[in-house]
Tab-separated table of C-alpha atoms and ligand atoms in Angstrom:
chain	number	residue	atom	x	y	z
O	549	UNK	CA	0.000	0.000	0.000
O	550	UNK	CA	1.124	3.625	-0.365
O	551	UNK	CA	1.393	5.534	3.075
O	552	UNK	CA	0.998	9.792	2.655
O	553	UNK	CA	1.592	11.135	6.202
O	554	UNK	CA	1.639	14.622	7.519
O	555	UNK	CA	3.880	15.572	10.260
O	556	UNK	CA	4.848	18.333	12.348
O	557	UNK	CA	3.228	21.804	12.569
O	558	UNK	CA	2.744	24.924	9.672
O	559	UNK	CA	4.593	27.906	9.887
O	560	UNK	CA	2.454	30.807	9.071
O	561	UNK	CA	4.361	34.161	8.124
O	562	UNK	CA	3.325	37.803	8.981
O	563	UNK	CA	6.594	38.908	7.720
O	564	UNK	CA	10.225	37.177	6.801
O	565	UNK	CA	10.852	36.897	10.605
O	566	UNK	CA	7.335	36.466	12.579
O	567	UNK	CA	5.010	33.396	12.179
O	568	UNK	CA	1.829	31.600	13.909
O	569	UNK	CA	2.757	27.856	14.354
O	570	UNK	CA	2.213	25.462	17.882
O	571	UNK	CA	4.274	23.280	19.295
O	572	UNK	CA	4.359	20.128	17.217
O	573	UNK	CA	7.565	18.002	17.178
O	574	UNK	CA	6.175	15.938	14.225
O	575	UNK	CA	7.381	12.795	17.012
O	576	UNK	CA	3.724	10.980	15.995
O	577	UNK	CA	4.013	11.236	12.312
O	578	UNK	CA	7.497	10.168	11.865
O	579	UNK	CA	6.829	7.137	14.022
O	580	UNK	CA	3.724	6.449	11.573
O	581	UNK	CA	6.103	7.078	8.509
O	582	UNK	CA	9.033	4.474	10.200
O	583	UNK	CA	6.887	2.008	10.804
O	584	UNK	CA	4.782	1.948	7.361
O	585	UNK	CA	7.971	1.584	5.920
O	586	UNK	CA	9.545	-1.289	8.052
O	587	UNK	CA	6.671	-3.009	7.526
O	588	UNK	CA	7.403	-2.932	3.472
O	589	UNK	CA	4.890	-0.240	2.086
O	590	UNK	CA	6.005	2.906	0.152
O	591	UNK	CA	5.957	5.916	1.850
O	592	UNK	CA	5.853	9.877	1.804
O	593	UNK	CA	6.331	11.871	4.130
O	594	UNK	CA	5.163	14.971	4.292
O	595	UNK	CA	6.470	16.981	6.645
O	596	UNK	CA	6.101	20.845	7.975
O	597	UNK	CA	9.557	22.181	9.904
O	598	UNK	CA	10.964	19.745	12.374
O	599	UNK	CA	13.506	19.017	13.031
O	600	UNK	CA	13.882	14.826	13.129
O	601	UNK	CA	15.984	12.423	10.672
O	602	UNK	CA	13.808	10.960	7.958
O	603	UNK	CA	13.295	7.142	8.904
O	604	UNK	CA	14.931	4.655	6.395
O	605	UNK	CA	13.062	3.802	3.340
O	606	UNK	CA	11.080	7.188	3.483
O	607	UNK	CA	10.310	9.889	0.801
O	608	UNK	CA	10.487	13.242	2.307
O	609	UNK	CA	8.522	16.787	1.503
O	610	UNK	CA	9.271	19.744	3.201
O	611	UNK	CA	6.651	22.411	3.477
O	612	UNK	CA	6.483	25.168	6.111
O	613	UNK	CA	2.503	26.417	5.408
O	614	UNK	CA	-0.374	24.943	5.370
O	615	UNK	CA	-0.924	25.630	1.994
O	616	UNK	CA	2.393	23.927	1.086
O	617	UNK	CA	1.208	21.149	2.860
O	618	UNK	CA	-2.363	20.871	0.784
O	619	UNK	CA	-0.444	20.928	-2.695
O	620	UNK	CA	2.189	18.352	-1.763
O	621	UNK	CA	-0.240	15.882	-0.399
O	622	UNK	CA	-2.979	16.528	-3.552
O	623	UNK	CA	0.459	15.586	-5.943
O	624	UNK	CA	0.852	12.686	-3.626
O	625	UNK	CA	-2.895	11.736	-4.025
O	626	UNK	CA	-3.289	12.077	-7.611
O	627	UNK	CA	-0.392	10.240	-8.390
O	628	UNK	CA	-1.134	6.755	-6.647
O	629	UNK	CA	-1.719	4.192	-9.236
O	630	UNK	CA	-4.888	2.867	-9.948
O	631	UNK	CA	-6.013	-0.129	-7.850
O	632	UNK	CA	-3.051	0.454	-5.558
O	633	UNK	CA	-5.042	1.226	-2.182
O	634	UNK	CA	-3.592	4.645	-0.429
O	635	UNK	CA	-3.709	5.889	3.229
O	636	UNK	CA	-3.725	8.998	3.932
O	637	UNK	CA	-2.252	9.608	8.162
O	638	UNK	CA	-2.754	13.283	8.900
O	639	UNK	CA	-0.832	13.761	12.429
O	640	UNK	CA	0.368	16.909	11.270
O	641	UNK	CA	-0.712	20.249	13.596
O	642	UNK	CA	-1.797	22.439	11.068
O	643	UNK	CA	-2.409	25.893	11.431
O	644	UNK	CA	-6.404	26.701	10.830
O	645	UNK	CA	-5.633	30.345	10.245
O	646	UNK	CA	-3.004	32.774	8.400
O	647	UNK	CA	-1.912	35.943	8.286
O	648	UNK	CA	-4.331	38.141	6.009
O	649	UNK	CA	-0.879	39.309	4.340
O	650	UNK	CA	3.052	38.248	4.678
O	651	UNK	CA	4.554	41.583	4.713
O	652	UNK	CA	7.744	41.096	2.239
O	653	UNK	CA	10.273	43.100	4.501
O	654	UNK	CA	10.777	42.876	8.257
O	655	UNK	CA	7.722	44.640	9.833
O	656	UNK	CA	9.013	47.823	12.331
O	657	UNK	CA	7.038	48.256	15.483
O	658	UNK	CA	5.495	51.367	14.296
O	659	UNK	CA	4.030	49.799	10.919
O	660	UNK	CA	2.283	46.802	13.189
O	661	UNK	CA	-1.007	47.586	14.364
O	662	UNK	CA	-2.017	45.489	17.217
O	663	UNK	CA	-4.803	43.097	16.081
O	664	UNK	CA	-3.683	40.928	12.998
O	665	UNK	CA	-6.080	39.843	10.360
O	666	UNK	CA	-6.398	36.326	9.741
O	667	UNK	CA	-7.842	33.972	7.189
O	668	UNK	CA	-8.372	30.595	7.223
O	669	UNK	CA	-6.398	27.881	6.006
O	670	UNK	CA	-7.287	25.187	3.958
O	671	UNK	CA	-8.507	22.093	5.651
O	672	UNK	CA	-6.041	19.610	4.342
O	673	UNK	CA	-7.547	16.372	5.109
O	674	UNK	CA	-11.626	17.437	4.828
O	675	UNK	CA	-10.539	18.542	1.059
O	676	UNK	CA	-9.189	14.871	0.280
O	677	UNK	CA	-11.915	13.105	1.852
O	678	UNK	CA	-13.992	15.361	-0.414
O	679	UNK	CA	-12.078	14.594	-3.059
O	680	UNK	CA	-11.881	10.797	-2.884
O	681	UNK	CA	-15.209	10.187	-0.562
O	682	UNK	CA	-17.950	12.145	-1.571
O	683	UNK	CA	-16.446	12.775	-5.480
O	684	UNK	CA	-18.056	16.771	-4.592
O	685	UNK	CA	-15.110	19.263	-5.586
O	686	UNK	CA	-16.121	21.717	-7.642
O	687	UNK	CA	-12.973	23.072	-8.615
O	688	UNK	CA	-10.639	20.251	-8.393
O	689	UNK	CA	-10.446	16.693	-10.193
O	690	UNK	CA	-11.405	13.913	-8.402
O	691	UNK	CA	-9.011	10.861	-7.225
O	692	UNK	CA	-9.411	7.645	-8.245
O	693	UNK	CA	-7.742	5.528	-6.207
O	694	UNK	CA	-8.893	3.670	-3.317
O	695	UNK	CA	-8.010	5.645	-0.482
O	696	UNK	CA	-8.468	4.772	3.218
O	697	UNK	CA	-8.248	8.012	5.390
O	698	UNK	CA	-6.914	8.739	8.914
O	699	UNK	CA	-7.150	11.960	11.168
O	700	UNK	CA	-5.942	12.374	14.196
O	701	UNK	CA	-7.489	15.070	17.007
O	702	UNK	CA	-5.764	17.659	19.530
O	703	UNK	CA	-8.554	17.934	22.343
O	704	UNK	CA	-8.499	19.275	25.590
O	705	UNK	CA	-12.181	18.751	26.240
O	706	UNK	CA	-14.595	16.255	25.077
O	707	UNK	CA	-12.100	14.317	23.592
O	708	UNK	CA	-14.800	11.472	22.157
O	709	UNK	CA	-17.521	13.714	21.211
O	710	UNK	CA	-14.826	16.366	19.352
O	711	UNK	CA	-13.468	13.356	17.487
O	712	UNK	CA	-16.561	11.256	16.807
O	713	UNK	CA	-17.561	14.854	14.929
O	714	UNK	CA	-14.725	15.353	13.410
O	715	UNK	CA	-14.981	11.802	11.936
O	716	UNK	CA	-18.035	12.761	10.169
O	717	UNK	CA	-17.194	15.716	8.882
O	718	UNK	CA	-14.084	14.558	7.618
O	719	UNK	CA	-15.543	11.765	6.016
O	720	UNK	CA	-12.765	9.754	7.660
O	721	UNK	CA	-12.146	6.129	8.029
O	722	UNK	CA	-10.816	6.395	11.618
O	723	UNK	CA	-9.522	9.136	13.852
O	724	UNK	CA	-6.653	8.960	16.507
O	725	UNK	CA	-7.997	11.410	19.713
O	726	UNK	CA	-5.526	12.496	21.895
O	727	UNK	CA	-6.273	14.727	25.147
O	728	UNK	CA	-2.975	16.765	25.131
O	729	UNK	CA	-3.569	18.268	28.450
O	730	UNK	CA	-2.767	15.066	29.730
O	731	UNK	CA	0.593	14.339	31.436
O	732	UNK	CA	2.938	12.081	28.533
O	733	UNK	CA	0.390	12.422	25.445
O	734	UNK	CA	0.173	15.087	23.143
O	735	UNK	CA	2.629	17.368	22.002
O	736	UNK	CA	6.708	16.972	22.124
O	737	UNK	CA	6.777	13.499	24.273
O	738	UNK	CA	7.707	10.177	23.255
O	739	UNK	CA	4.528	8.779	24.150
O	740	UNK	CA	1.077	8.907	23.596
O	741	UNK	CA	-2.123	7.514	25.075
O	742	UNK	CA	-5.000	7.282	22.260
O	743	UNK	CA	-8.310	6.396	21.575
O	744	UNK	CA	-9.421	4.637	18.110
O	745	UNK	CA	-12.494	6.064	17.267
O	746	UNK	CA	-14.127	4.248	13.863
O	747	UNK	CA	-16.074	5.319	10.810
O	748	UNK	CA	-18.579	2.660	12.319
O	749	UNK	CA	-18.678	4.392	15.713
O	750	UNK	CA	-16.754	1.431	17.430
O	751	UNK	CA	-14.119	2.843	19.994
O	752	UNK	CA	-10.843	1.635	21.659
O	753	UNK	CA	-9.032	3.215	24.418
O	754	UNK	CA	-5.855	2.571	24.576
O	755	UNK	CA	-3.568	2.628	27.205
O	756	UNK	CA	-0.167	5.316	27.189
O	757	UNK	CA	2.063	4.066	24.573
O	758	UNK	CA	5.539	4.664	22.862
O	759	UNK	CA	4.315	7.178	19.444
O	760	UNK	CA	6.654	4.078	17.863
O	761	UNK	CA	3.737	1.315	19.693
O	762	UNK	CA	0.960	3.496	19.010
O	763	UNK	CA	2.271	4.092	14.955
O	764	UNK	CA	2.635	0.474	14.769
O	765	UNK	CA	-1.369	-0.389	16.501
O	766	UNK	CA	-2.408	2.696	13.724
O	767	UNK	CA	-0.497	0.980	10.923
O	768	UNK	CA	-2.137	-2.201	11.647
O	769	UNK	CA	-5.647	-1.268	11.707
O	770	UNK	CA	-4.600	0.570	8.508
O	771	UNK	CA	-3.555	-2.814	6.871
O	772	UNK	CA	-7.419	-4.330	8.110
O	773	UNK	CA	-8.979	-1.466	6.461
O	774	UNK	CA	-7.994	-2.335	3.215
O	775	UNK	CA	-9.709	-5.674	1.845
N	2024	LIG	O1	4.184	16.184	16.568
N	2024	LIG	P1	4.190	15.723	18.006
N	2024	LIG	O2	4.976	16.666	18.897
N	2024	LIG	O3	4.594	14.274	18.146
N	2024	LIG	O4	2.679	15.825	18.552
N	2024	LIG	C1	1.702	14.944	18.063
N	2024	LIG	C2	0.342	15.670	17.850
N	2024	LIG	C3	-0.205	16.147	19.190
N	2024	LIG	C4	0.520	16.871	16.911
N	2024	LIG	C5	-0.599	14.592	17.180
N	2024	LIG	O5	-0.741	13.497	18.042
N	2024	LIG	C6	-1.977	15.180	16.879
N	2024	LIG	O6	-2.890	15.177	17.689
N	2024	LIG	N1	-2.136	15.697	15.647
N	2024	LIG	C7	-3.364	16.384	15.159
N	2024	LIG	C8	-3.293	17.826	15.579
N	2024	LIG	C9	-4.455	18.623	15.074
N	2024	LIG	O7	-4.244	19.593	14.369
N	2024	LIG	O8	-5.652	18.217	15.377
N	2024	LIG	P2	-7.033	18.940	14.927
N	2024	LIG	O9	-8.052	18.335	15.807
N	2024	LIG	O10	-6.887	20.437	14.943
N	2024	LIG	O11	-7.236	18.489	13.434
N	2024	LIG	C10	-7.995	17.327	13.082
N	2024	LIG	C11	-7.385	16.659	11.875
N	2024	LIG	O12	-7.508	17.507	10.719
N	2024	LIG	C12	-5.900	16.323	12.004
N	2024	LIG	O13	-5.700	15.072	11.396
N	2024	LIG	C13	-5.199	17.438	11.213
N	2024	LIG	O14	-3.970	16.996	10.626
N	2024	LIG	C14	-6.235	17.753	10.131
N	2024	LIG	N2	-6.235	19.160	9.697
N	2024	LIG	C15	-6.542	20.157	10.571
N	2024	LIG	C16	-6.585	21.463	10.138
N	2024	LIG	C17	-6.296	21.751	8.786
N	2024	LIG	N3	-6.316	23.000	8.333
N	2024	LIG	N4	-5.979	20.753	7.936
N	2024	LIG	C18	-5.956	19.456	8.373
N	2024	LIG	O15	-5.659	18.539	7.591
């Protein structure tokens, strides 16, 4: 199968030396990348500014916005061979809004006012499932492929509910929830504790984890979802 995984967070510029991001290692989504790969399937990663050594046997994109992100994983997307099922792991933190402009010089203190206008981003994986789910994109063509899709959710409240909605909306196959309030989950840390929630509503909680145990669980139920 053919793994596309976002990683890491967006970077999004006011000017050449100020940007919105959060604090995303991109720990999660290489350990997703590593292990796709050990296990044999092709992989790209796709991966916002980190700074981590790509795992053997893994293609790597660099992007820094989220708009970067969006056209590296459509390429991706588009290019998987027919019949060839792909997966598409968004663990990537990716910044909902942007700066209304990127100033192209270093902004002075006197030229910034002090509210910034922001528009949103693109919602990365909501336009593939779109794209490959509902076939309803009016401006862009449709992919082919079998494609099997994965979110994951930041929560610090109603961690079930928040994901179980996000499911939907997504038109995803399964999402990953993570609280990251919680102490050793989340953001930065080597470990994670998760809860699989399923396109059929079906839910596991799973205990705190290694990212590199809970990539490998994830990569697994990937493999079932694919007849
Ligand atoms: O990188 P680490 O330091 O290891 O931290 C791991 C992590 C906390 C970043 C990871 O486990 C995690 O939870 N990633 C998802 C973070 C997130 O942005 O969640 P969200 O609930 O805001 O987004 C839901 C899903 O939509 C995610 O799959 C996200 O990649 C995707 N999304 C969100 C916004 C957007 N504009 N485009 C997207 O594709």
């Amino acid at each position: 199968m053919k793994f596309v995984v976002t990683a890491g967070p967006t970077r999004e510029y006011l000017d050449p030396v100020r940007f919105l991001s959060n604090p995303s290692t991109g720990k999660m989504g290489f350990a997703v990348a590593r292990v796709a790969a050990m296990r044999g399937h092709e992989v790209v990663l796709v991966a916002g500014p980190v700074s981590l050594k790509t795992p053997k046997g893994v293609r790597r994109i660099d992007v820094t916005s989220a708009r970067d992100m969006l056209a590296a994983v459509e390429e991706e997307m588009a290019k998987a061979k027919s019949g060839k099922p792909t997966i598409f792991v968004a663990t990537a933190a990716v910044a909902d809004w942007r700066p209304a402009k990127c100033a192209p010089r270093k902004l002075k203190k006197g030229q910034m006012s002090d509210t910034l206008k922001l528009v949103r981003n693109p919602d990365i994986l909501k336009e593939i499932g779109r794209r490959t789910k509902t076939a309803q994109s009016p401006t862009r063509p449709i992919i082919h492929s079998p494609t099997y899709l994965v979110g994951f959710a930041a929560e610090t409240n109603d961690v079930i509910a928040e994901a179980r909605r996000k499911c939907r909306e997504k038109n995803l196959d399964m999402i990953v929830a993570n609280d990251v309030t919680e102490k050793g989950s989340g953001f930065g840390v080597d470990t994670n504790r998760v809860t699989l929630v399923r396109k059929d509503g079906s839910v596991d909680r799973l205990p705190l984890m290694t990212k590199l145990a809970v990539a490998r669980r994830i990569v697994r139920e990937c493999e079932d979802l694919c007849p």
